[in-house]
Short mmCIF file of C-alpha atoms in Angstrom, two decimals:
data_model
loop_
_atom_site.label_atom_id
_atom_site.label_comp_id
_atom_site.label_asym_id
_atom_site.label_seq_id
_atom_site.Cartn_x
_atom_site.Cartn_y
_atom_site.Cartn_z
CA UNK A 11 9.43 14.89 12.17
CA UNK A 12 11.22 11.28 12.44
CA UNK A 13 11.62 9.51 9.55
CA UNK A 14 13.33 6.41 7.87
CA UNK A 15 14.89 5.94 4.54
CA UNK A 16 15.56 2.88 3.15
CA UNK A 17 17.36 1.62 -0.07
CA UNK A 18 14.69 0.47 -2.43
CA UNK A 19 14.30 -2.43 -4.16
CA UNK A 20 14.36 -5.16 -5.31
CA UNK A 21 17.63 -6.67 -4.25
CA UNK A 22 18.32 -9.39 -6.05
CA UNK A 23 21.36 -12.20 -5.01
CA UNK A 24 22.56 -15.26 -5.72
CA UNK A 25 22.82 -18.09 -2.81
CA UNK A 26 26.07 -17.00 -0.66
CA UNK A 27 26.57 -13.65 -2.07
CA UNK A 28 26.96 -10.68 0.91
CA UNK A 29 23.80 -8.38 1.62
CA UNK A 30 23.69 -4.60 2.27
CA UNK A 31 20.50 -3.33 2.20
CA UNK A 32 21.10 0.66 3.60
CA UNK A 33 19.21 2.63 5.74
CA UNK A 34 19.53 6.33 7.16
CA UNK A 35 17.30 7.81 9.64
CA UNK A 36 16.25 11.82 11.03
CA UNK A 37 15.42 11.54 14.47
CA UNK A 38 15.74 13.86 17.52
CA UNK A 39 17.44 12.62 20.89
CA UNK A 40 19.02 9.07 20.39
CA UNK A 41 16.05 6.72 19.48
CA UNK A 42 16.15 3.30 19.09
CA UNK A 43 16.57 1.36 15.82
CA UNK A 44 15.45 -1.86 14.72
CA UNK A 45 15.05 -4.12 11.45
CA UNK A 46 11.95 -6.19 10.77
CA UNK A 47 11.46 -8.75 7.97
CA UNK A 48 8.27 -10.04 6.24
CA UNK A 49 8.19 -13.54 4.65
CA UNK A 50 5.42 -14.06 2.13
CA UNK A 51 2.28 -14.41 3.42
CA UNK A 52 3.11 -13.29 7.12
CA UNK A 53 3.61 -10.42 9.55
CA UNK A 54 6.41 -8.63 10.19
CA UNK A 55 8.90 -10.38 12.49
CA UNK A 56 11.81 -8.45 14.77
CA UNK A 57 14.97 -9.52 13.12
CA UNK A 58 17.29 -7.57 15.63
CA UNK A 59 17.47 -4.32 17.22
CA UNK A 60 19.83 -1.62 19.00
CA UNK A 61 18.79 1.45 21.51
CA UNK A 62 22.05 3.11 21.53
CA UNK A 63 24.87 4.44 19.33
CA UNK A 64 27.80 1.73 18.46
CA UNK A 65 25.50 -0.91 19.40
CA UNK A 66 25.37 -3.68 17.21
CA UNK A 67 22.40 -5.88 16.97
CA UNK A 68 22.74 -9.59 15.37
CA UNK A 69 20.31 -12.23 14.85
CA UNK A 70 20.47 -15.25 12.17
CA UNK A 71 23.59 -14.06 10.88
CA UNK A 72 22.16 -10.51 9.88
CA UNK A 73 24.38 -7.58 11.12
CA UNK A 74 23.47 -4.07 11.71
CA UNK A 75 25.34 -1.38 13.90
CA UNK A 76 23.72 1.81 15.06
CA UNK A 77 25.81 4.36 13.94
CA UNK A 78 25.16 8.23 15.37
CA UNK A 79 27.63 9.93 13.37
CA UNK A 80 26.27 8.74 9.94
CA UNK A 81 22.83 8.46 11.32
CA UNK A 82 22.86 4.92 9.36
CA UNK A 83 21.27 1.56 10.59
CA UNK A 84 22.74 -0.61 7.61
CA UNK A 85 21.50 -4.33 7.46
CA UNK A 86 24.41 -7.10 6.08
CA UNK A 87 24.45 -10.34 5.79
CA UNK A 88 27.85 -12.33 4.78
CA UNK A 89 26.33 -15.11 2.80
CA UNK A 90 22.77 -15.58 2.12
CA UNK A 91 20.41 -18.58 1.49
CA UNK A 92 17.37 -19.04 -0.70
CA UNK A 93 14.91 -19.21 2.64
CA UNK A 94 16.53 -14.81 3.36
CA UNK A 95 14.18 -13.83 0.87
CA UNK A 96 11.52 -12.06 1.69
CA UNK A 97 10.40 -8.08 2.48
CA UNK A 98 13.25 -6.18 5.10
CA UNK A 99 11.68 -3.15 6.93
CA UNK A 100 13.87 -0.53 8.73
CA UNK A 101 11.90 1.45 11.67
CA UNK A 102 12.85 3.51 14.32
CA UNK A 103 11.12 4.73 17.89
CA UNK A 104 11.53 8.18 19.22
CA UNK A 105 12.76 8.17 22.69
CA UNK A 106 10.54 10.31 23.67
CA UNK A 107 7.75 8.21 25.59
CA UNK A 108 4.32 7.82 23.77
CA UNK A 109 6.27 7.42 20.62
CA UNK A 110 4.92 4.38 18.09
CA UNK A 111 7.48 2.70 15.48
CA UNK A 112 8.30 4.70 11.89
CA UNK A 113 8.54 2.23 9.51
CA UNK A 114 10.84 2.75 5.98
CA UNK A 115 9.06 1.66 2.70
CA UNK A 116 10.64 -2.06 3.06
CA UNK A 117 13.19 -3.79 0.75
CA UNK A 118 12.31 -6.78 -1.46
CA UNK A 119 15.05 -9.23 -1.37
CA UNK A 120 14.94 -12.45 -3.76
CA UNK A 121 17.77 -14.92 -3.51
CA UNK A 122 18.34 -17.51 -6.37
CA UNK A 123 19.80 -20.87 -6.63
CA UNK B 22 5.95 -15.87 23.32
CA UNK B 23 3.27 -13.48 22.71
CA UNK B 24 1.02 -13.92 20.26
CA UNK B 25 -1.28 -10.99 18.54
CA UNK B 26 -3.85 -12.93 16.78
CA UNK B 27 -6.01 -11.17 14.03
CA UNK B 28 -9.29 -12.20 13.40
CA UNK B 29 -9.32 -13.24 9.86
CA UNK B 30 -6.54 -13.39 7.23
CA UNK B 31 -8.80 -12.71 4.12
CA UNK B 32 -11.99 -10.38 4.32
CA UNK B 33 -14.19 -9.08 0.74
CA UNK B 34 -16.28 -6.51 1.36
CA UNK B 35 -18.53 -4.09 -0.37
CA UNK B 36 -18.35 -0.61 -0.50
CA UNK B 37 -20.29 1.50 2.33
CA UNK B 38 -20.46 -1.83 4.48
CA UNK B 39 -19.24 -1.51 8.42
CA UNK B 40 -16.07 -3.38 9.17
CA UNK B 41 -15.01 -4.44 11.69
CA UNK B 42 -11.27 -6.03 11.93
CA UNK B 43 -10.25 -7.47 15.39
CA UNK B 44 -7.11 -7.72 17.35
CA UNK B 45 -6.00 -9.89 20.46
CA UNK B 46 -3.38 -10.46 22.19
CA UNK B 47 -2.51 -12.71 25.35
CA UNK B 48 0.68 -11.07 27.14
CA UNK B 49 -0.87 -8.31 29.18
CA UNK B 50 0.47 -5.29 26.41
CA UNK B 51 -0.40 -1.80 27.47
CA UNK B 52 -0.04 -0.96 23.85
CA UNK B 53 -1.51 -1.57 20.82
CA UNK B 54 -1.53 -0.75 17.33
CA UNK B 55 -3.11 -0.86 14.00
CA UNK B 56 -1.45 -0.13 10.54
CA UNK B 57 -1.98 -0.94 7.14
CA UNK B 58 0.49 -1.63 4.20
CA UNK B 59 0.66 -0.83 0.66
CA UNK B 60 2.99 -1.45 -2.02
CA UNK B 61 5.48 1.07 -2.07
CA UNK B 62 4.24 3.16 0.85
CA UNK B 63 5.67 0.86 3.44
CA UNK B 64 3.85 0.50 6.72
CA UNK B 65 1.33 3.27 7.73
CA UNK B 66 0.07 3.68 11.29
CA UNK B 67 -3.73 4.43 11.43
CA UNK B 68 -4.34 4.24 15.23
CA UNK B 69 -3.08 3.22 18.52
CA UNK B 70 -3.78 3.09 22.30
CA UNK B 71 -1.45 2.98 25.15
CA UNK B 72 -4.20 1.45 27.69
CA UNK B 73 -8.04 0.64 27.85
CA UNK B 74 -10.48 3.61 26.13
CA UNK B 75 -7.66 5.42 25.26
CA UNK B 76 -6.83 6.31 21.53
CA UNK B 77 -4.03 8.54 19.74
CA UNK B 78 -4.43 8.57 15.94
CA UNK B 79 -1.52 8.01 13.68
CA UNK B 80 -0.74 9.54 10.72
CA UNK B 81 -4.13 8.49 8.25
CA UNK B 82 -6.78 7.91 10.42
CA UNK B 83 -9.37 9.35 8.23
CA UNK B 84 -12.10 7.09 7.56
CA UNK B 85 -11.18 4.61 10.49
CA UNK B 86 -11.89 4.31 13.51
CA UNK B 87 -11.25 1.94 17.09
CA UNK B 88 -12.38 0.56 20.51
CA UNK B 89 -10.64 -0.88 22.92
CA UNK B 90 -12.42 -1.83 25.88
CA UNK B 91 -10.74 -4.86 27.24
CA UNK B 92 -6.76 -4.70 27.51
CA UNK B 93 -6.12 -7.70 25.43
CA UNK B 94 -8.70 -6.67 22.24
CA UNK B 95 -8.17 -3.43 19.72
CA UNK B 96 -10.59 -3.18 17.34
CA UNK B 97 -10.72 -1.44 14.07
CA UNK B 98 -13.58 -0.06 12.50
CA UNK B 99 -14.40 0.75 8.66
CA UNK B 100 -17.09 3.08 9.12
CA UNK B 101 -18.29 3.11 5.58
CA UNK B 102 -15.50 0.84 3.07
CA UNK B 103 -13.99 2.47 0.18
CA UNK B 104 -12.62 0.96 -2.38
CA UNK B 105 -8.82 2.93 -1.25
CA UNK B 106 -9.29 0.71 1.93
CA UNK B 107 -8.35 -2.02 -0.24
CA UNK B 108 -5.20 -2.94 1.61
CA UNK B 109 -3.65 -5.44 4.19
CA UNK B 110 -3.96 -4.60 7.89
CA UNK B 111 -1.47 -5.11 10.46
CA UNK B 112 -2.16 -5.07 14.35
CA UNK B 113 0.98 -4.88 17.04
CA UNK B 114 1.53 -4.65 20.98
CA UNK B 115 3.97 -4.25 22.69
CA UNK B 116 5.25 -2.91 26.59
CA UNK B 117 5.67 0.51 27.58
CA UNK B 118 9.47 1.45 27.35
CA UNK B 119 9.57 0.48 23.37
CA UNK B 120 12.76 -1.13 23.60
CA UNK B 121 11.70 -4.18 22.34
CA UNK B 122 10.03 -3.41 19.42
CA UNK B 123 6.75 -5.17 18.76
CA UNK B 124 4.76 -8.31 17.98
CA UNK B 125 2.52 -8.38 15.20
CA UNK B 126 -0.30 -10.13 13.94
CA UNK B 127 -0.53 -12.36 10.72
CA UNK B 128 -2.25 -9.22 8.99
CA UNK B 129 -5.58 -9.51 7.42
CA UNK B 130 -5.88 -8.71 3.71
CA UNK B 131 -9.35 -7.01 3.49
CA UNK B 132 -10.47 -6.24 -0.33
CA UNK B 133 -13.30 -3.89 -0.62
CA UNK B 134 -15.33 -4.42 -3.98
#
């Protein structure tokens, strides 16, 4: 079945350094990718998304591009602040319809001062 | 913005008790979702329903159960809490077409003593 592998943590940075936090995927068809994050104490929140191959999704400077060939989903960041740390979840949805989210096993990131 | 509220962010139980954890949200979704998460085992989905009285279990739905009578309200149902309950729960909806990814809930962190 459809399933998500993530790098695992923790990831730990200082302020401004650059942030790859890898993820690879097995999925039939072409399904859509997307990258959630969890700050302490909260729910997960959608931190960008793409639903086809070479489609880059972007949101608060975080960077990922949906890449077929390498059936990757990789998450980067060029410099990152204190207030990025938190829990970073990979998932994917089958494009088949009925199909619910499959989540990776998240990535702790901590960023120091 | 839609907003998936969850009925309580902290619940202690005891073991055999009924529980009942309850999920709302105010845009209309067709679907909804309930999973829990657990420290290295990532997000989990338990059970989900792409319209009123309807029900498709995920992938550990032993020992749980739902109702969703109304559109707006999935409910999730300890039928007799274990101590491997122990977790925190985390509702979602979102619109057919799953392009979009969903919106969760705040989670609620239910202990079971």
């Amino acid at each position: 079945g459809d399933s998500v592998t993530q790098m695992e943590g923790p990831v730990t940075l200082s302020e401004e350094a650059f942030l790859t936090i890898n993820c690879t995927y097995t999925a039939t068809g072409y399904p859509s990718l997307f990258w959630y994050v969890q700050y302490p104490g909260e729910g997960l929140q959608l931190l960008l998304k793409a639903t086809k191959a070479d489609d880059k999704g972007s949101n608060k400077g975080f960077e990922a591009t949906y890449r077929k060939e390498t059936t990757s989903f990789h998450l980067e960041k060029g410099s990152v602040q204190v207030s990025d740390s938190a829990v970073y979840f990979c998932a994917l949805r089958g494009f088949q319809a009925g199909t619910a989210l499959i989540f990776g096993k998240g990535t702790t990131l901590s960023v120091s001062s | 913005d839609v907003k998936v509220t969850q009925s309580s962010r902290y619940l202690v139980k005891r073991t055999g008790e009924k529980v009942f954890l309850e999920c709302v949200q105010d845009m209309d979704h067709e679907n909804m979702f309930w999973y829990r998460q657990d420290p290295g085992l990532g997000l989990r989905l338990i059970y989900f329903s792409y319209d009123v009285k309807m029900k498709e279990k995920g992938d550990i739905p032993e020992g749980y159960s739902v109702s969703r009578e109304k559109k707006e309200r999935f409910s999730l149902i300890l039928e007799s809490a274990s101590t491997n309950q122990t977790s925190m729960y985390l509702c979602a909806s979102d619109t057919p077409g799953g392009g979009y990814g969903y919106t969760f809930g705040s989670g609620t962190r239910l202990t079971v003593v």
